[in-house]
Coordinates of C-alpha atoms in Angstrom, one line a residue:
X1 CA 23.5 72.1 93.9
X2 CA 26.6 71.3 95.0
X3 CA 29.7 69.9 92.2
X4 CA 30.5 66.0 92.4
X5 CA 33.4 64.3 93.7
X6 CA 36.3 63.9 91.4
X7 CA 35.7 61.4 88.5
X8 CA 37.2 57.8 88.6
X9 CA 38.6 58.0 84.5
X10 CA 40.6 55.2 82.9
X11 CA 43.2 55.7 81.2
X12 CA 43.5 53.3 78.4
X13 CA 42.2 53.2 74.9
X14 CA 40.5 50.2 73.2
X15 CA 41.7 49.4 70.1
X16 CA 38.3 48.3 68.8
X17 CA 34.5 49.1 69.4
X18 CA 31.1 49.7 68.7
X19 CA 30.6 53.2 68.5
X20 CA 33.4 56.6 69.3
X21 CA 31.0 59.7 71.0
X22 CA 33.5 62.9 70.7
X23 CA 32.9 65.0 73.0
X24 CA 31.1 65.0 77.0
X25 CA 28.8 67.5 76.9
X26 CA 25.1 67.5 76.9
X27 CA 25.0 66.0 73.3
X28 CA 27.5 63.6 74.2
X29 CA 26.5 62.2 77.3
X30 CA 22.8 62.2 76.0
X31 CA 23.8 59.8 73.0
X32 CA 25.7 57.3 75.7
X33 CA 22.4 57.7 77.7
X34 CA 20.5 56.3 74.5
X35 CA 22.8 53.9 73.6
X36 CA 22.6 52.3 77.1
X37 CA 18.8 52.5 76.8
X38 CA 19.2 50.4 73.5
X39 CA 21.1 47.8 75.4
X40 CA 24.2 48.7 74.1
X41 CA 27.3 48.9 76.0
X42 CA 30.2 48.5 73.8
X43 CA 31.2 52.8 73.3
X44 CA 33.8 55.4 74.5
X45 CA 33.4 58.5 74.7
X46 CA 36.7 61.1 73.8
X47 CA 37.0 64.4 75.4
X48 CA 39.7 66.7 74.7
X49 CA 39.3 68.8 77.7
X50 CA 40.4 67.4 81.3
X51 CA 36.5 67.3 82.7
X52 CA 33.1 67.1 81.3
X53 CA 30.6 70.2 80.5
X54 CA 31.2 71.6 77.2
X55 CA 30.4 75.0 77.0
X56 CA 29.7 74.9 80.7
X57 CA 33.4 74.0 81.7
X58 CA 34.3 76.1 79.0
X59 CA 32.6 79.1 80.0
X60 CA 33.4 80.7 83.6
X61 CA 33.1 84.4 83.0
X62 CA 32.0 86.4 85.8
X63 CA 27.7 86.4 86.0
X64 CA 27.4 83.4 83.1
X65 CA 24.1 81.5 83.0
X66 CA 22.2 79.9 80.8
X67 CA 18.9 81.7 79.1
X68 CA 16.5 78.4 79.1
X69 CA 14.9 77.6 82.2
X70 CA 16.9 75.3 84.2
X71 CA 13.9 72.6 84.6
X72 CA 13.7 72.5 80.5
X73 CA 17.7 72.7 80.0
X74 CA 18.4 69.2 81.9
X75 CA 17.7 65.7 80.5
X76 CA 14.2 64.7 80.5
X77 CA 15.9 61.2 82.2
X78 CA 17.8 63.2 84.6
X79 CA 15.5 65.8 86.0
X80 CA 16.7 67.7 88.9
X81 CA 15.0 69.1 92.3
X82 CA 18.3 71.0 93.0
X83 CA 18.8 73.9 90.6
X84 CA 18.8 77.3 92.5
X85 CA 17.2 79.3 90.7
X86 CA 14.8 79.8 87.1
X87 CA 18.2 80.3 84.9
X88 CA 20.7 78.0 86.5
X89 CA 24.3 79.7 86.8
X90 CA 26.9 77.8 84.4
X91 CA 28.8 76.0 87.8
X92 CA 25.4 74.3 88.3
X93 CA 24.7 73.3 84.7
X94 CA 28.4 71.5 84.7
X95 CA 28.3 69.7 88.2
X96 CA 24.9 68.4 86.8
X97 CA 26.6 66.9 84.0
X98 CA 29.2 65.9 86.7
X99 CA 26.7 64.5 88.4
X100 CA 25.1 62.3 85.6
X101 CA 28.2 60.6 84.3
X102 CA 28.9 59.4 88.1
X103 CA 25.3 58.4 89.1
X104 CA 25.2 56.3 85.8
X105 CA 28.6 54.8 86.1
X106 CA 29.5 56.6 82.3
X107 CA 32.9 57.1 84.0
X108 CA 34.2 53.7 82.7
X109 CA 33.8 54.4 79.0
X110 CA 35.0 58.2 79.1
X111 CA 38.4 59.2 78.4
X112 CA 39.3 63.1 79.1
X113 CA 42.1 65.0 77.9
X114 CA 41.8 62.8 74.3
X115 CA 41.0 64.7 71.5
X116 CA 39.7 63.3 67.8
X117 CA 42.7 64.0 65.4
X118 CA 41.4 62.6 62.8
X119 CA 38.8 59.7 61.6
X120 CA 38.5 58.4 58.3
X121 CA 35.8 55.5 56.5
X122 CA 37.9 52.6 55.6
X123 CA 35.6 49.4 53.7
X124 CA 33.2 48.9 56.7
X125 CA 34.0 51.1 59.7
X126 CA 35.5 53.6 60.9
X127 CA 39.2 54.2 62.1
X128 CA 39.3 57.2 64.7
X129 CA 43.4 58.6 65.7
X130 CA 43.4 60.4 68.9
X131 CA 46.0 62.5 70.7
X132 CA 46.6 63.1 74.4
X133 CA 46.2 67.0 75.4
X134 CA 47.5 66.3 78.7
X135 CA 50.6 64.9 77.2
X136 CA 51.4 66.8 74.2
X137 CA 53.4 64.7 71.5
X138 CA 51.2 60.9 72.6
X139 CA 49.7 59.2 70.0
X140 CA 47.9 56.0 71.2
X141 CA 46.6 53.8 68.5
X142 CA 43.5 54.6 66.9
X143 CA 40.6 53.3 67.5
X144 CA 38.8 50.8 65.4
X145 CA 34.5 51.6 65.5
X146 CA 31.8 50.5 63.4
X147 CA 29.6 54.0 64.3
X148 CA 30.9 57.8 65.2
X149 CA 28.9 59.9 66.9
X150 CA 30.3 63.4 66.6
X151 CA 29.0 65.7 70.0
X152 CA 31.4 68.4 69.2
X153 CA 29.0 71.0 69.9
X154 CA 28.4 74.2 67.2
X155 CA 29.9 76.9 70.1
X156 CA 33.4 75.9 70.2
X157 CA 35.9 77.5 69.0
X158 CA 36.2 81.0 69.8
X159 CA 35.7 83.5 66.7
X160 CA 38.7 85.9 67.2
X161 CA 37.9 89.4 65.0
X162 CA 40.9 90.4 62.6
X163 CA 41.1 94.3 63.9
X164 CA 44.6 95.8 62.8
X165 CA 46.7 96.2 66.1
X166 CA 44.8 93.8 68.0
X167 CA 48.0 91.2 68.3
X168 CA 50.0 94.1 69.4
X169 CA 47.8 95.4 72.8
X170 CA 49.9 95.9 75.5
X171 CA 47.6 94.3 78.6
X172 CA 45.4 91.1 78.3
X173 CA 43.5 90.0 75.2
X174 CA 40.7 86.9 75.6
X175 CA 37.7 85.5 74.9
X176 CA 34.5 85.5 76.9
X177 CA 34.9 81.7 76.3
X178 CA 38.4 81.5 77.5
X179 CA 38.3 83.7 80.9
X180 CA 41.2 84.1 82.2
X181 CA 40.9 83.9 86.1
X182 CA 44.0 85.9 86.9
X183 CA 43.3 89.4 85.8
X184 CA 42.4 91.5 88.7
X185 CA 38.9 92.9 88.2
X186 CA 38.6 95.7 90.0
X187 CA 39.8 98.7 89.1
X188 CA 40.5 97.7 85.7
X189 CA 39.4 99.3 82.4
X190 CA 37.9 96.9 80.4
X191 CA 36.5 97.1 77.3
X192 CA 34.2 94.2 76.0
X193 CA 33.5 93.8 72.4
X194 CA 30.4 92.4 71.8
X195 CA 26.5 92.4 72.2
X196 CA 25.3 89.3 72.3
X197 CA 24.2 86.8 75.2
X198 CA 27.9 86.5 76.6
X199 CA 28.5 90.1 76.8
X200 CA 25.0 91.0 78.0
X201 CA 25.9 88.8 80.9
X202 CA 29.2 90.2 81.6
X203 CA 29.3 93.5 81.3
X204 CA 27.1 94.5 84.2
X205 CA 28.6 91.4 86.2
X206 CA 32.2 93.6 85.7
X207 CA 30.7 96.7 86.6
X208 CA 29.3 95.3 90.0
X209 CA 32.8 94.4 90.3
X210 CA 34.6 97.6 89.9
X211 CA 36.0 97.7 86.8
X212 CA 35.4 100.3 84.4
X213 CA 33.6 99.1 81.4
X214 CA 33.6 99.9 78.2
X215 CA 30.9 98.0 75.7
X216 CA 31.8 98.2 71.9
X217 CA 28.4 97.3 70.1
X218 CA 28.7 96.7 66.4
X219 CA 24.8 95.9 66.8
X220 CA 22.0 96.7 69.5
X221 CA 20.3 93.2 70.4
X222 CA 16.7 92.7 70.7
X223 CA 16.2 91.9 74.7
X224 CA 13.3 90.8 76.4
X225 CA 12.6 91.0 79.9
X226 CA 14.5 88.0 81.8
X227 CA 12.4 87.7 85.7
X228 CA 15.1 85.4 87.1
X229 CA 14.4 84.6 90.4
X230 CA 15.6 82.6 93.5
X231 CA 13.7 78.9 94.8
X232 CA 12.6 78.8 97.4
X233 CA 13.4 76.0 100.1
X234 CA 10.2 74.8 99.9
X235 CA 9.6 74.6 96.2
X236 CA 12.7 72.7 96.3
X237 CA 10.9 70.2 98.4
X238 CA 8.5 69.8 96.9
X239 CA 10.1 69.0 94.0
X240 CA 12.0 66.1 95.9
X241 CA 8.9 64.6 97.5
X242 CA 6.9 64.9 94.1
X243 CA 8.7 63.9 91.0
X244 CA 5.6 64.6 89.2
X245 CA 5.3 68.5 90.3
X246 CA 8.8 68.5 88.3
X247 CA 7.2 67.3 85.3
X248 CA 4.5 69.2 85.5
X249 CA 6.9 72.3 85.2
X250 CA 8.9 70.8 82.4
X251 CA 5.3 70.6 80.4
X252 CA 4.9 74.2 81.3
X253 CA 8.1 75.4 80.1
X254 CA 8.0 73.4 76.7
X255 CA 4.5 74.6 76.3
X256 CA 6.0 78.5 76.7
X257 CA 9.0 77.8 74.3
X258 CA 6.9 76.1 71.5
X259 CA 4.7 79.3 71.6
X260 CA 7.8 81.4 71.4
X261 CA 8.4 79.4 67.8
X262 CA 6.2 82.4 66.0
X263 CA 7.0 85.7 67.3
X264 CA 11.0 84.2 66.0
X265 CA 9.9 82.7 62.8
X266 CA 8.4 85.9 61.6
X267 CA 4.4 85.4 62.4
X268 CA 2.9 89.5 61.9
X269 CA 1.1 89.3 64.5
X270 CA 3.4 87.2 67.2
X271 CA 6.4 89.2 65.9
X272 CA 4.8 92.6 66.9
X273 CA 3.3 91.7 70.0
X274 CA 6.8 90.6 71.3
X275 CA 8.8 93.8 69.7
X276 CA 6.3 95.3 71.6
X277 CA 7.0 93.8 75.0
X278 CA 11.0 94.3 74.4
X279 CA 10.8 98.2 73.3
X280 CA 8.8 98.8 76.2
X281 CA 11.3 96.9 78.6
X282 CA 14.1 99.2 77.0
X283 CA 12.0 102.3 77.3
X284 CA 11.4 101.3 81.3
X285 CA 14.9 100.7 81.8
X286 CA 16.7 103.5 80.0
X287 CA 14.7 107.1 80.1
X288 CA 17.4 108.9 77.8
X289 CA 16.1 109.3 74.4
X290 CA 19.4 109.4 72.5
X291 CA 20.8 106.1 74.7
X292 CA 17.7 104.1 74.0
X293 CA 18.1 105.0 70.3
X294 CA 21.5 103.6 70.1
X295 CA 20.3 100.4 71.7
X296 CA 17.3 99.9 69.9
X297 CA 17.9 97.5 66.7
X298 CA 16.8 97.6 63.0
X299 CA 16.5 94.6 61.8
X300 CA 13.6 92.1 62.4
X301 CA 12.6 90.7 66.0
X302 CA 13.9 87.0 65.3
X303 CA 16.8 87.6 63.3
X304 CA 19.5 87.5 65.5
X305 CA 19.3 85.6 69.3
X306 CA 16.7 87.1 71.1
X307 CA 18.5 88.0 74.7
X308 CA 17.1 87.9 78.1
X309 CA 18.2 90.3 80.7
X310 CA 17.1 92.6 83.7
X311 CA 20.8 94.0 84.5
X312 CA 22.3 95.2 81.3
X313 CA 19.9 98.1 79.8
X314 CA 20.3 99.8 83.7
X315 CA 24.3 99.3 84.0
X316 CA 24.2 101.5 80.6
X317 CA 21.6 104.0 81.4
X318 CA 23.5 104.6 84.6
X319 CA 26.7 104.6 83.8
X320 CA 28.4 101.5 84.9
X321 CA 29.0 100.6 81.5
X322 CA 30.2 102.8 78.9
X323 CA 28.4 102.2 75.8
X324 CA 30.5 102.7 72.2
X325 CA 27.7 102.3 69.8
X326 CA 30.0 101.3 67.2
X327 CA 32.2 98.3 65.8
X328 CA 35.9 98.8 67.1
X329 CA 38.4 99.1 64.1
X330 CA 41.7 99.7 65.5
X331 CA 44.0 99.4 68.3
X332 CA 46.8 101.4 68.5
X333 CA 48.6 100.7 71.7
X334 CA 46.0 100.8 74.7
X335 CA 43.8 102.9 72.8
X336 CA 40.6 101.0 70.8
X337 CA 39.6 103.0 68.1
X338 CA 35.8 102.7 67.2
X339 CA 34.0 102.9 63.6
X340 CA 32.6 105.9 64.7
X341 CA 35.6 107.8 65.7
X342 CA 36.0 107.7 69.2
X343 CA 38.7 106.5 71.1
X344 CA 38.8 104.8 74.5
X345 CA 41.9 103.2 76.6
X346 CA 41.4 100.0 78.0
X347 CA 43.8 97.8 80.3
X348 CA 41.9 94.5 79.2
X349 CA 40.0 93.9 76.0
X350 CA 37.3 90.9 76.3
X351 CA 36.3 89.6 72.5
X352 CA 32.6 88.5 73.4
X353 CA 32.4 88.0 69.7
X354 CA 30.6 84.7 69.2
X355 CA 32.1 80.9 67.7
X356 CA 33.5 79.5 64.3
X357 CA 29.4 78.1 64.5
X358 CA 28.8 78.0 60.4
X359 CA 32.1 76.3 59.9
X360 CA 32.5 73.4 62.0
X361 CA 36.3 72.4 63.2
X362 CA 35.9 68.8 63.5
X363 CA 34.6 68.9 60.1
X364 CA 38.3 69.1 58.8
X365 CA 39.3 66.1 61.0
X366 CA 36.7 63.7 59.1
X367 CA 37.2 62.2 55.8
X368 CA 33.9 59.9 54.8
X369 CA 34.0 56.9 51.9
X370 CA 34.1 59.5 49.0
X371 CA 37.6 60.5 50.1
X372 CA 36.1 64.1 51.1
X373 CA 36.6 65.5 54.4
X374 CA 32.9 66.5 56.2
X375 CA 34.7 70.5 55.7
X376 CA 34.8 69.7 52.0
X377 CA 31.5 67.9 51.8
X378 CA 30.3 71.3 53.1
X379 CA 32.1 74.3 51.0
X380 CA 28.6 75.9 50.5
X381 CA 27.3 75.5 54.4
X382 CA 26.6 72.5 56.1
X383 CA 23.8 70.1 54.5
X384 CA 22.2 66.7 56.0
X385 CA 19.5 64.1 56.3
X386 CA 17.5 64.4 59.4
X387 CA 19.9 67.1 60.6
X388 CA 22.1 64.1 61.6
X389 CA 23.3 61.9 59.1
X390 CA 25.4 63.1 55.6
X391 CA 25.9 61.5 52.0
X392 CA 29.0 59.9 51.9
X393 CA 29.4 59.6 55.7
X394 CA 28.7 56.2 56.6
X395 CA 27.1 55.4 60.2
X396 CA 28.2 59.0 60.8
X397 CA 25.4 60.9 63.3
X398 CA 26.3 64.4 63.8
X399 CA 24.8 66.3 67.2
X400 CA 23.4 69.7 67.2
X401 CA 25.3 70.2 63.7
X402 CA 23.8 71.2 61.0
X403 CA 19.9 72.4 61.2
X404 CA 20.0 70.9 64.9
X405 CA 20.0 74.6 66.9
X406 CA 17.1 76.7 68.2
X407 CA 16.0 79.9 68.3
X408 CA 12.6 79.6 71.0
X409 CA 13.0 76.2 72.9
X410 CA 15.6 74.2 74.6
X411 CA 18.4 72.5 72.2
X412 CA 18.6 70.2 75.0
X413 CA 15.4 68.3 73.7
X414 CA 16.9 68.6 69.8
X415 CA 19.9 66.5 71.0
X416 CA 17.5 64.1 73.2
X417 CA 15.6 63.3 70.0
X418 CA 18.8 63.2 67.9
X419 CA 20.6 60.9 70.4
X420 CA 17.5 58.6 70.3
X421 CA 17.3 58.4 66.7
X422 CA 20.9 57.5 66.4
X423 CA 20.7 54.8 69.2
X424 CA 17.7 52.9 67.7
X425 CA 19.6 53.3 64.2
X426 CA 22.5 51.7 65.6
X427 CA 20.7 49.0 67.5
X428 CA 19.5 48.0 64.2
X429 CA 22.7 46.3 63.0
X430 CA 23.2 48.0 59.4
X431 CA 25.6 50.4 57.8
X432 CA 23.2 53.6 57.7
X433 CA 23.7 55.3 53.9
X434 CA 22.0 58.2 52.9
X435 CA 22.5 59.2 49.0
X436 CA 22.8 62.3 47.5
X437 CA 19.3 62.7 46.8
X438 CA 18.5 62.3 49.6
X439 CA 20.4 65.2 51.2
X440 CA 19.3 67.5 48.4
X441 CA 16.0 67.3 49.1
X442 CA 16.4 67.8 52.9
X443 CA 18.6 70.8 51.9
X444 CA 15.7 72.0 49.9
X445 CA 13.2 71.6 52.3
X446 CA 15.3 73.4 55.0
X447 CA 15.2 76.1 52.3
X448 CA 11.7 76.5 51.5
X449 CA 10.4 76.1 55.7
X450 CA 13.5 78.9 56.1
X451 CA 12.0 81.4 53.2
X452 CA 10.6 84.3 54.5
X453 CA 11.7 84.2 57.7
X454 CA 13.4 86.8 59.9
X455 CA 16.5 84.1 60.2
X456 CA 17.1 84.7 56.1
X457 CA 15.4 88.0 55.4
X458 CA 15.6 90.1 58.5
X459 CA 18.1 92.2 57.5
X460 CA 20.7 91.2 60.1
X461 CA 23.9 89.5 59.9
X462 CA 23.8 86.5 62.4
X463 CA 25.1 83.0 63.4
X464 CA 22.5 81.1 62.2
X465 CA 23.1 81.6 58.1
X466 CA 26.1 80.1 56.5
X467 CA 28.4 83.0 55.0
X468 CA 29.3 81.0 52.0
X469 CA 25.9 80.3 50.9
X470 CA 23.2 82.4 53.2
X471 CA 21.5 79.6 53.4
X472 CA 20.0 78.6 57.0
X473 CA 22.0 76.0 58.6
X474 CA 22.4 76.2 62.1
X475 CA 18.9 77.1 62.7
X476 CA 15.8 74.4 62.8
X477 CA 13.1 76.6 61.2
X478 CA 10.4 74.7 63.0
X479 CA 9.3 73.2 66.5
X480 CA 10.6 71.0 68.4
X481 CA 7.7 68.5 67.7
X482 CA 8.3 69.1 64.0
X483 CA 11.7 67.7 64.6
X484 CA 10.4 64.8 66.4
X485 CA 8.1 64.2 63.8
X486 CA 10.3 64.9 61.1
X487 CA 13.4 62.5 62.6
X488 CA 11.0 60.2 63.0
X489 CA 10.0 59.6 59.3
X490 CA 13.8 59.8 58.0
X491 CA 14.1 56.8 60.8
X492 CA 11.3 54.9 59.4
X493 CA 12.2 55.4 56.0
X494 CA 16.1 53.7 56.7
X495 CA 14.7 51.0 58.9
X496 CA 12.0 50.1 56.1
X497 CA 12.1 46.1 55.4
X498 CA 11.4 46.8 52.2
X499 CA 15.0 48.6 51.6
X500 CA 16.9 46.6 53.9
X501 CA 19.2 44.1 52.0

């Protein structure tokens, strides 16, 4: 899969239309590919960054790729014969993206390099201020929209650790999510700070390279085996000649990752059978009894992500990468101190340590009818209606936000079904209200579904659970059918004739 020609973007801003999308990732440019199937045309789409992607322009670190199968990762309108391999590499994931805004001529209503300073309800729609991050210090006029669709994404805005001396290191400091291209690999000792899916992709990606890595693991992860693999020519093909053959794998795939849904959500019987296949991948892959005790977790299979990988237990168990199996604590010069005691020097320090993912950023740029901004509407954790829509928030529709994340399955479908659900909504013509009630009890049902579970009770700290409250917010503690279903009835229940003024 080769990346698209440049983009043909305007430049100017409207001053008024139907609907603002922030943000051109997957979520984004899935909810201007419902909107056009609703017959609507009149949207913009506002990206701060200078191309399209998300997380996959964001993130470029060596050996990054995504952990969903690349047939089940794409847009069910968009399927594609191209990808390379089972787990597409990130450059493919972003000139796919690429690829759909130019083969559906979404070029015309995007505008990169335009971030969302602010938006805020006024009487009967909302008025959206932008500035230019190409042009630091422009201001255009804001924009005047009935509906905002905020595509933000939840795995932003890197989450920087507070570790005494870290501002003070004498070489380069940076997160997995923020590569920085010009530090010379080889050679260098670098240590990464992290365990989870980033830094299981790029530690042994480093070590191939010649550096000299040190891994800082405040936790061991729960990894499963990953069986990546290479298409073949003719599997490719096919796939060209056959659309159908394409869907047929898609089926497949969903069918695998529903089934995943219990051994995550705490099922006895699933659960074990699936620590069982990940302890036996670690014991295959590292022999040394003390290493694999270090790695092997104690909390619940579930709890935190569940990783895929084939590389990093043998980079560790033969010493490509150095493993600290504690948190680090202090830096004092070029040394890193870890919680344990031990003390290593390092000539680069990568923070693979995860995104502000409970507490939203946008949130504090959007002020709803009430006078609240969505940040104070959510001091306790994040709360909704149908995952998508908040109390006080007027025609608001927020993308894989709050509830909208998985643990088994693609997200990719959870933001298909989203983007549908607010298309049809705003093809309807009314200001879509939910009340306070309303969000309570879909805050308690989240709760009750989420009871139990390894996500709230596995005895882990993770992502998934807001600090504030510990209540599961990122996480939908279900399938991806009982989304469907369950967007579905919160649809129906808004478009009822029977409520409609």
């Amino acid at each position: 899969m080769t990346a698209p020609s440049d983009l043909q973007i305007p430049s100017d801003l409207p001053r008024r239309v139907e609907t603002v999308i922030v943000g051109a990732g997957f979520a984004g440019i899935a909810a201007a590919l419902a909107l056009r199937a609703e017959g609507i045309s009149d949207f913009v789409i506002l990206e701060r960054a200078h191309a399209v992607g998300g997380t996959w322009r964001d993130n470029v670190y060596p050996g990054v790729a995504c952990d969903v199968p690349a047939h089940l990762y794409g847009l069910s309108s968009h399927p594609s014969p191209d990808w390379s391999r089972t787990f597409a590499p990130g450059t493919e994931i972003r000139a796919y993206l690429e690829g759909i805004v130019r083969d559906e001529g979404l070029e015309r209503h995007l505008r990169l390099s335009t971030a969302m300073s602010g938006a805020e309800w006024r009487e009967d729609g909302w008025v959206v201020s932008t500035v230019s991050t190409r042009s630091p210090g422009s201001a255009p006029a804001p924009i005047v929209a009935t509906n905002l669709i905020l595509a933000a994404g939840r795995l932003t805005e890197p989450l920087i650790p507070d570790v005494p001396g870290l501002a003070d290191f004498p070489g380069a400091v940076f997160h997995s999510a923020r590569w920085d291209e010009r530090i010379r690999i080889e050679g260098a000792r670098i240590a990464v700070i992290g365990t989870g899916a980033s830094a299981v992709q790029l530690t042994p990606e480093l070590a191939r390279r010649g550096a000299d890595v040190t891994l800082f693991q405040r936790t061991p992860a729960w990894i499963m085996p990953r069986r990546d693999r290479a298409y073949s020519r003719a599997e490719r093909e096919e796939w060209r000649g056959d659309p159908d053959a394409i869907a047929r794998l898609r089926d497949e795939l969903y069918v695998e990752g529903e089934a995943r849904f219990a051994s995550r959500s705490g099922d006895a019987e699933a659960g074990a059978a699936a620590r069982d296949v990940a302890l036996a991948h670690l014991a295959h892959q590292v022999p040394d009894p003390a290493l694999r005790a270090a790695l092997t977790p104690d909390y619940a299979f579930g709890c935190k992500r569940v990783l895929l990988s084939d590389e990093f237990y043998p980079a560790i168990a033969d010493g490509a990468v150095r493993l600290e199996p504690s948190a680090l604590v202090e830096v004092d010069d070029n040394m890193l101190v870890a919680a344990g005691g031990a003390r290593h020097q390092a000539d680069v320090i990568v923070l693979a340590t995860g995104f502000e993912a409970a507490r939203q950023p946008y949130a504090r740029l959007v002020r709803g009818e009430h006078g609240l901004t969505l940040d104070e509407h959510w001091t306790e954790g994040m709360t909704s209606v149908g995952s998508t829509l908040v109390h006080g928030f007027p025609n608001l529709y927020v993308l894989n936000g709050p509830n909208a994340s998985l643990g088994h399955n693609s997200a990719v479908l959870i933001m298909e079904h989203q983007a549908s659900f607010a298309a049809s909504l705003i093809a309807s013509g009314r200001t879509v209200r939910v009340d306070a009630a309303a969000e309570r009890a879909y805050t308690a049902e989240i709760a009750e579904r989420a009871a139990g579970t390894p996500w709230v009770d596995g005895g882990c700290r993770n992502w998934y659970t807001d600090p504030r409250s510990g209540r599961l917010t990122l996480l939908w503690p279900g399938t991806v059918a009982d989304f469907r279903d369950r967007l579905a009835r919160v649809r129906d229940d808004i478009l009822d004739p029977a409520l409609i003024p």
